[in-house]
Short mmCIF file of C-alpha atoms in Angstrom, two decimals:
data_model
loop_
_atom_site.label_atom_id
_atom_site.label_comp_id
_atom_site.label_asym_id
_atom_site.label_seq_id
_atom_site.Cartn_x
_atom_site.Cartn_y
_atom_site.Cartn_z
CA VAL U 1 87.82 115.64 102.30
CA GLN U 2 88.88 112.40 103.66
CA LEU U 3 86.98 108.74 103.64
CA GLN U 4 88.19 106.05 106.21
CA ALA U 5 87.11 102.51 105.81
CA SER U 6 87.08 99.79 107.88
CA GLY U 7 85.35 96.99 108.30
CA GLY U 8 87.82 94.04 105.90
CA GLY U 9 89.07 90.84 106.99
CA LEU U 10 89.76 87.55 107.13
CA VAL U 11 86.09 85.20 106.71
CA GLN U 12 85.31 82.41 105.91
CA PRO U 13 82.67 81.16 103.01
CA GLY U 14 79.60 82.12 104.02
CA GLY U 15 80.54 84.47 106.92
CA SER U 16 79.10 88.50 107.34
CA LEU U 17 81.20 91.66 107.31
CA ARG U 18 80.49 94.86 107.29
CA LEU U 19 81.99 97.65 106.41
CA SER U 20 81.90 101.26 107.20
CA CYS U 21 82.83 104.48 105.66
CA ALA U 22 82.74 107.86 107.34
CA ALA U 23 83.60 110.91 105.08
CA SER U 24 84.63 113.94 107.01
CA GLY U 25 86.37 117.43 105.99
CA SER U 26 84.11 120.82 105.22
CA ILE U 27 81.59 119.60 104.56
CA ALA U 28 77.96 121.04 102.73
CA ARG U 29 76.34 117.67 101.75
CA VAL U 30 77.15 114.10 100.75
CA TYR U 31 75.19 113.17 97.56
CA ALA U 32 75.10 109.63 96.59
CA MET U 33 77.63 107.28 98.59
CA GLY U 34 78.66 103.64 97.67
CA TRP U 35 81.55 100.85 97.60
CA TYR U 36 83.39 99.52 94.72
CA ARG U 37 85.18 96.68 94.29
CA GLN U 38 88.84 95.61 92.26
CA ALA U 39 89.98 92.09 92.57
CA PRO U 40 94.04 91.23 90.40
CA GLY U 41 93.47 91.32 87.51
CA LYS U 42 89.41 92.47 87.05
CA GLN U 43 88.78 95.62 86.56
CA ARG U 44 86.84 97.81 89.21
CA GLU U 45 83.62 96.94 89.64
CA LEU U 46 79.94 99.04 91.40
CA VAL U 47 78.90 96.59 94.45
CA ALA U 48 76.01 98.68 95.78
CA SER U 49 75.09 102.52 95.37
CA ILE U 50 72.45 104.81 98.64
CA THR U 51 71.67 108.61 97.11
CA ASN U 52 70.86 110.88 100.13
CA SER U 53 67.89 110.60 100.14
CA GLY U 54 68.01 106.26 100.53
CA THR U 55 67.26 105.03 97.00
CA THR U 56 69.92 101.72 96.90
CA ASN U 57 71.59 100.13 93.60
CA TYR U 58 73.22 96.76 93.05
CA ALA U 59 75.38 94.61 91.31
CA ASP U 60 73.35 91.57 90.53
CA SER U 61 76.13 89.87 92.77
CA ALA U 62 75.04 92.17 95.76
CA LYS U 63 71.23 91.51 95.48
CA GLY U 64 69.98 89.52 98.03
CA ARG U 65 73.22 89.76 99.66
CA PHE U 66 74.23 93.25 100.52
CA THR U 67 72.81 95.65 101.91
CA ILE U 68 74.03 99.30 101.82
CA SER U 69 73.07 101.61 104.00
CA ARG U 70 73.77 105.28 105.00
CA ASP U 71 73.98 107.83 108.41
CA ASN U 72 73.47 111.15 107.24
CA ALA U 73 74.26 112.90 110.29
CA LYS U 74 77.41 111.34 110.79
CA ASN U 75 78.24 110.72 106.69
CA THR U 76 78.96 107.58 106.67
CA VAL U 77 77.97 104.57 104.29
CA TYR U 78 77.79 101.12 105.75
CA LEU U 79 77.70 97.67 103.48
CA ARG U 80 76.48 94.49 105.03
CA MET U 81 77.76 91.63 103.22
CA SER U 82 76.54 88.24 103.76
CA SER U 83 76.78 84.53 102.15
CA LEU U 84 80.38 85.39 101.18
CA LYS U 85 81.87 84.02 98.59
CA PRO U 86 85.09 83.34 97.47
CA GLU U 87 84.47 85.56 94.24
CA ASP U 88 83.59 88.06 96.62
CA THR U 89 87.40 88.73 97.62
CA ALA U 90 88.89 92.04 96.86
CA ALA U 91 89.58 95.21 97.82
CA TYR U 92 86.56 97.37 98.29
CA LEU U 93 86.76 101.16 98.05
CA CYS U 94 84.39 103.67 99.24
CA TYR U 95 83.46 107.34 97.74
CA ALA U 96 81.12 110.06 98.41
CA GLN U 97 80.19 112.69 96.37
CA VAL U 98 80.15 115.70 98.33
CA ARG U 99 79.96 119.53 98.30
CA GLU U 100 82.44 121.31 100.30
CA THR U 101 82.06 124.24 102.17
CA GLY U 102 81.89 127.18 99.77
CA ALA U 103 81.59 124.95 97.04
CA ILE U 104 79.07 125.26 93.57
CA ALA U 105 80.36 121.89 92.24
CA SER U 106 80.08 118.27 93.76
CA TYR U 107 82.95 116.22 93.35
CA ASP U 108 83.82 112.23 94.07
CA HIS U 109 86.02 111.84 96.76
CA TRP U 110 87.37 108.05 97.14
CA GLY U 111 88.53 106.01 101.11
CA GLN U 112 92.16 104.26 100.87
CA GLY U 113 90.24 100.04 99.91
CA THR U 114 89.61 97.47 103.12
CA GLN U 115 90.54 94.00 101.77
CA VAL U 116 87.63 91.74 102.20
CA THR U 117 89.15 88.26 102.13
CA VAL U 118 86.87 84.82 101.89
CA SER U 119 88.67 81.92 102.14
CA SER U 120 88.37 78.54 104.29
#
C-alpha cells in the first residue's frame, strides 16, 4: 500500500491550500484516514481525521479553519485549509488505516509528507 500526498506549498498568512492524499495498492478496505503535522522541534500532532462513514475529528487549532473530506471510491482524503497562520507551517503527513486484500487485520500506512509554509 502506498500513500501519495500532494498540495503543499508556500502561502501568505490568511491564504488557503488544499492537500490531497491517495492510497493505492492491494486494498480491500480503507478505514480511518487523516492528517498529522510536524514542525521543526515540535511533536507530531493530529490535525484532523475522518472515518469511512464520514465522522470527523479536528484538533482545536484546526476547528473552524480546516475541513477534512474523503472520496471513498478513490481512496483519497483531502484537507482544505483556510485562514492559514504562520504557526500552521509544518510537514503535513497523511495516514490511512488499511486492510489489504486477503488480510484479516488492518494497519496504519503513512504518506511521505508535504510541506506547508505560511509566510509573507
